[in-house]
Amino acid sequence: MIEFDQPLAFLMLPLPLLVFLLLPAHKERVSSVRFPYFRSIASAAGQQPTSGSVVISRSRLQSLAASLVWCLVVCALAQPVRVGDPIVQEKAARDVMLAIDISGSMDQVDFPSSDGERAQRLDAVKRVVGDFISERDGDRVALIVFGSKAYVQAPFTEDLSSVRALLDQTEVGMAGPQTVIGDAIGLAIKTFQASQIEERLLILLSDGADTGSRMTPINAAGIAAKEGIDIVTIGVGDPAGTGEQRLDEQSLKDIANAAGGQYFFASDENALSEIYARIDALAPREVDTASYRPRDALGPYFLGLAVLIGLLALGSIVLGSSLRRTA
């Protein structure tokens, strides 16, 4: 579809006609030779002389070419554009950070899987979280893994398949045997600071208690709340365990409360899947859509055609004049 950005330019179309009708023709005095027998010469040539000024006449080709050139110039001044079909672009409206505990305790083979067998805790978590990642189409997702230290396994990206692949490559003990929940939250805050998106969600999963963070998890959660980061915590360990093997549910609850989120406990793989489904319902996919229609300027084409017609008309005039001189 073709549109004109300056349609008022078409008011100029009748301008040459108005000039022709309203303004007097150009007059110029020139020297001439008077022939007493001019009428005889004209009669011999089969012409009928008339009195008055001489007006140089134009051929039909010249008049047509001049009209076309003027119309094309006016069309170019109206700024024609070819408007394409609407193109809708979607971009992430929220950043989702996944923080996964891969400390030594995640190697325990005591987590009931969906088929009733006992599975390694991390294997069950990777299956459920992997499916959750695949369903986050429209969100930017990042992955942090933590043990004795916290690391960014995948920065924020909309390439969900890459994030899931990096999650599948994660193994127990890669980040050390201990659990630094506070440092993981601190790293998440630092990663979020590079984001320009206001909606921010951190989903933290752990099966133990914080054992060596430089910042306490509660203080880190308070800072996260000030940064506008909501934190959802998930416990998958044994609340009745001892020492570093015990799941510190109260700490995870306090973290969630401090950052405006919720705490969930997963006793088996099915329960963990339901938790992520609930999180998905609480924080559904959000996207910002932008629609635009591509616009290609056509003005230069109109001007180019006008120049071509003008050159052809000029060439025909020169050629006709040359032929008349040689005849």
XYZ file of C-alpha atoms in Angstrom:
327
model
C 0.000 0.000 0.000
C 1.275 3.459 -0.941
C 0.722 6.439 1.354
C 1.713 10.088 1.096
C 3.189 11.804 4.154
C 2.564 15.298 2.730
C -0.732 15.028 0.787
C -1.203 18.820 0.801
C 1.520 18.967 -1.835
C -1.066 17.838 -4.394
C -2.614 21.304 -4.137
C 0.279 22.388 -6.335
C -0.898 20.268 -9.295
C -3.027 23.023 -10.963
C -0.318 25.653 -10.401
C 1.011 25.637 -14.043
C -2.546 25.935 -15.401
C -3.264 28.870 -13.087
C -0.046 30.563 -14.179
C -1.005 30.060 -17.834
C -4.506 31.477 -17.328
C -3.819 34.324 -14.911
C -0.375 35.634 -15.843
C 0.250 37.388 -19.213
C 2.552 35.759 -21.705
C 6.129 36.927 -21.795
C 6.672 39.651 -24.418
C 9.976 40.581 -25.967
C 10.790 43.150 -28.673
C 13.225 42.039 -31.352
C 14.619 43.665 -34.489
C 13.069 42.621 -37.789
C 13.381 43.273 -41.530
C 10.366 44.663 -43.346
C 9.609 43.112 -46.728
C 7.256 45.126 -48.976
C 6.304 41.961 -50.740
C 5.945 39.808 -47.584
C 2.339 38.938 -48.303
C 3.300 37.687 -51.740
C 6.007 35.463 -50.230
C 3.584 34.149 -47.617
C 0.946 33.500 -50.265
C 3.469 31.627 -52.398
C 4.378 29.500 -49.368
C 0.695 28.751 -48.727
C 0.663 30.576 -45.365
C -1.722 33.206 -44.010
C 0.120 35.916 -42.028
C -1.525 37.366 -38.924
C -0.785 40.468 -36.937
C 0.423 40.550 -33.341
C 3.191 38.886 -31.334
C 4.763 35.586 -32.188
C 4.073 32.791 -29.687
C 6.320 29.780 -30.002
C 4.097 26.732 -30.074
C 4.853 23.398 -28.390
C 4.310 19.978 -29.850
C 1.930 17.519 -28.218
C 4.891 15.454 -27.106
C 6.443 18.439 -25.330
C 3.166 19.320 -23.620
C 2.605 15.724 -22.512
C 6.168 15.387 -21.232
C 5.949 18.696 -19.338
C 2.666 17.618 -17.715
C 4.045 14.224 -16.684
C 7.226 15.747 -15.263
C 5.257 18.266 -13.209
C 2.910 15.560 -11.845
C 5.851 13.353 -10.895
C 7.645 16.234 -9.149
C 4.507 17.032 -7.135
C 4.126 13.350 -6.214
C 7.734 13.313 -5.002
C 7.095 16.443 -2.905
C 4.104 14.619 -1.340
C 6.654 12.094 0.034
C 5.186 8.790 -1.137
C 6.035 5.698 0.917
C 5.297 2.042 0.425
C 3.835 0.692 3.681
C 4.363 -3.016 4.307
C 2.348 -5.465 6.364
C 2.386 -4.956 10.159
C 5.300 -6.630 11.947
C 4.813 -7.451 15.629
C 7.873 -7.768 17.819
C 7.826 -9.217 21.299
C 10.461 -8.590 23.901
C 10.844 -9.803 27.439
C 9.001 -7.824 30.075
C 10.504 -9.683 33.010
C 13.814 -11.236 34.018
C 13.698 -14.585 35.812
C 16.765 -15.751 37.702
C 17.072 -19.403 38.759
C 19.478 -20.099 41.617
C 20.128 -23.837 42.046
C 21.962 -25.444 44.957
C 24.570 -27.941 43.689
C 26.353 -28.492 47.005
C 27.443 -31.967 48.122
C 24.112 -32.733 49.787
C 22.354 -32.558 46.414
C 24.065 -35.875 45.588
C 21.772 -37.723 48.002
C 19.734 -40.433 46.250
C 16.644 -40.061 48.412
C 14.284 -37.907 46.359
C 11.121 -39.757 45.251
C 10.823 -39.433 41.464
C 7.632 -39.388 39.417
C 7.939 -43.142 38.727
C 8.195 -43.994 42.432
C 11.936 -44.713 42.418
C 14.543 -42.897 44.474
C 16.531 -40.389 42.429
C 19.464 -38.098 43.004
C 18.161 -34.760 44.243
C 19.911 -32.720 41.554
C 18.758 -35.029 38.733
C 15.123 -34.624 39.801
C 15.568 -30.857 40.111
C 17.131 -30.595 36.643
C 14.200 -32.434 35.063
C 11.573 -30.213 36.681
C 13.476 -26.932 36.312
C 14.356 -27.803 32.719
C 10.664 -28.119 31.852
C 9.980 -24.847 33.675
C 12.670 -23.082 31.622
C 11.231 -24.400 28.363
C 7.869 -22.844 29.218
C 9.287 -19.378 29.930
C 8.953 -18.227 26.320
C 8.838 -14.439 26.452
C 10.931 -14.075 29.629
C 14.658 -13.593 29.849
C 16.118 -16.349 32.010
C 19.441 -16.582 33.837
C 20.951 -19.421 35.843
C 23.095 -19.260 38.978
C 24.566 -22.361 40.618
C 26.035 -22.296 44.087
C 27.882 -24.484 46.537
C 30.884 -23.145 48.434
C 30.782 -20.289 45.916
C 28.156 -18.893 43.590
C 28.609 -18.671 39.827
C 26.590 -17.337 36.910
C 26.092 -20.424 34.766
C 24.015 -18.542 32.155
C 23.489 -14.754 31.933
C 20.087 -13.302 31.071
C 18.986 -14.500 27.680
C 15.892 -15.398 25.699
C 17.705 -18.438 24.293
C 15.945 -20.909 26.588
C 17.409 -23.996 24.928
C 20.930 -22.815 25.796
C 19.974 -22.200 29.438
C 18.445 -25.672 29.681
C 21.525 -27.235 28.082
C 23.781 -25.491 30.609
C 21.527 -26.702 33.422
C 21.763 -30.278 32.143
C 25.563 -30.030 32.169
C 25.592 -29.002 35.844
C 26.888 -31.620 38.279
C 26.986 -31.883 42.053
C 30.114 -30.420 43.623
C 31.080 -28.211 40.664
C 30.859 -25.169 42.967
C 32.123 -26.868 46.134
C 30.533 -28.951 48.890
C 29.104 -26.190 51.114
C 26.014 -23.963 50.719
C 26.334 -20.174 50.380
C 22.740 -19.012 49.978
C 23.537 -15.421 50.938
C 26.307 -15.135 48.346
C 24.011 -16.609 45.699
C 21.423 -13.905 46.422
C 24.151 -11.265 46.354
C 25.366 -12.490 42.951
C 21.785 -12.440 41.684
C 21.399 -8.815 42.821
C 24.608 -7.865 41.007
C 23.420 -9.633 37.852
C 20.021 -7.936 38.016
C 21.686 -4.515 38.246
C 22.746 -4.813 34.597
C 19.128 -5.351 33.569
C 16.891 -2.549 32.312
C 13.697 -4.549 32.927
C 11.667 -3.597 35.993
C 9.938 -6.962 36.612
C 12.508 -9.161 38.377
C 12.025 -12.583 39.917
C 14.547 -14.817 41.706
C 13.628 -18.476 42.281
C 16.073 -19.995 44.747
C 16.200 -23.755 45.389
C 18.250 -25.337 48.149
C 18.336 -28.530 50.228
C 20.423 -27.276 53.136
C 21.378 -24.354 55.325
C 23.710 -21.449 54.689
C 27.161 -22.510 55.836
C 29.628 -19.823 54.839
C 28.246 -16.773 53.078
C 30.016 -13.457 53.467
C 26.546 -11.870 53.781
C 23.696 -13.420 55.703
C 20.800 -14.583 53.511
C 18.325 -12.320 55.343
C 20.433 -9.200 54.783
C 20.884 -10.161 51.137
C 17.123 -10.644 50.782
C 16.523 -7.198 52.276
C 18.838 -5.627 49.718
C 17.089 -7.572 46.959
C 13.743 -6.184 48.089
C 15.097 -2.636 47.839
C 16.259 -3.427 44.287
C 12.749 -4.500 43.349
C 13.597 -8.216 43.192
C 10.955 -10.704 44.318
C 12.338 -13.944 45.741
C 10.587 -17.305 45.763
C 12.367 -20.015 47.760
C 12.003 -23.786 47.390
C 13.221 -26.413 49.850
C 13.930 -29.962 48.658
C 15.977 -31.420 51.484
C 15.240 -33.099 54.809
C 13.986 -30.711 57.536
C 14.713 -33.410 60.105
C 18.325 -33.867 59.029
C 21.366 -32.960 61.113
C 24.243 -30.559 60.575
C 24.825 -29.377 57.043
C 22.380 -31.994 55.756
C 19.424 -30.315 57.472
C 17.119 -28.158 55.385
C 16.813 -24.767 57.085
C 13.165 -24.089 56.248
C 12.878 -21.120 58.558
C 15.735 -19.324 56.831
C 14.161 -19.932 53.414
C 10.818 -18.646 54.729
C 12.474 -15.532 56.123
C 14.256 -14.897 52.812
C 10.971 -15.118 50.901
C 9.135 -12.893 53.386
C 11.901 -10.263 53.314
C 11.738 -10.047 49.513
C 7.978 -10.186 49.005
C 7.873 -13.794 47.830
C 6.733 -17.212 49.048
C 8.324 -20.382 50.362
C 7.492 -23.858 49.063
C 8.599 -27.302 50.242
C 8.869 -30.180 47.785
C 8.811 -33.663 49.295
C 9.087 -35.430 45.911
C 9.428 -34.768 42.194
C 5.671 -34.499 41.620
C 5.381 -31.924 44.406
C 8.315 -30.006 42.916
C 6.584 -29.960 39.531
C 3.406 -28.648 41.146
C 5.408 -25.908 42.892
C 6.890 -24.676 39.628
C 3.430 -24.837 38.063
C 2.130 -22.661 40.894
C 5.013 -20.248 40.435
C 4.179 -20.108 36.726
C 0.575 -19.258 37.631
C 1.673 -16.614 40.139
C 4.124 -15.106 37.652
C 2.689 -15.781 34.175
C 4.646 -15.016 31.041
C 4.950 -11.284 30.397
C 5.964 -9.668 27.141
C 6.051 -6.180 25.721
C 4.768 -6.078 22.170
C 5.668 -3.466 19.613
C 4.036 -3.284 16.204
C 5.364 -1.352 13.254
C 4.947 -1.304 9.494
C 8.053 -1.035 7.300
C 8.090 2.123 5.188
C 10.104 2.517 1.988
C 10.433 6.034 0.564
C 9.411 6.233 -3.103
C 10.148 9.923 -3.714
C 13.529 9.310 -5.392
C 11.887 6.930 -7.878
C 9.337 9.577 -8.873
C 12.099 12.155 -9.326
C 14.199 9.716 -11.318
C 11.279 8.984 -13.641
C 10.667 12.724 -14.067
C 14.324 13.270 -15.045
C 14.161 10.356 -17.507
C 11.017 11.714 -19.200
C 12.569 15.195 -19.380
C 15.745 13.842 -20.990
C 13.758 11.804 -23.509
C 11.646 14.836 -24.429
C 14.757 17.005 -24.783
C 16.410 14.341 -26.918
C 13.392 14.156 -29.219
C 13.434 17.960 -29.653
C 17.148 18.017 -30.490
C 16.772 15.090 -32.876
C 13.766 16.683 -34.612
C 15.630 19.969 -35.006
C 18.618 18.180 -36.512
C 16.434 16.311 -38.964
C 14.739 19.533 -40.063
C 18.074 21.244 -40.677
C 19.324 18.366 -42.788
C 16.076 18.071 -44.788
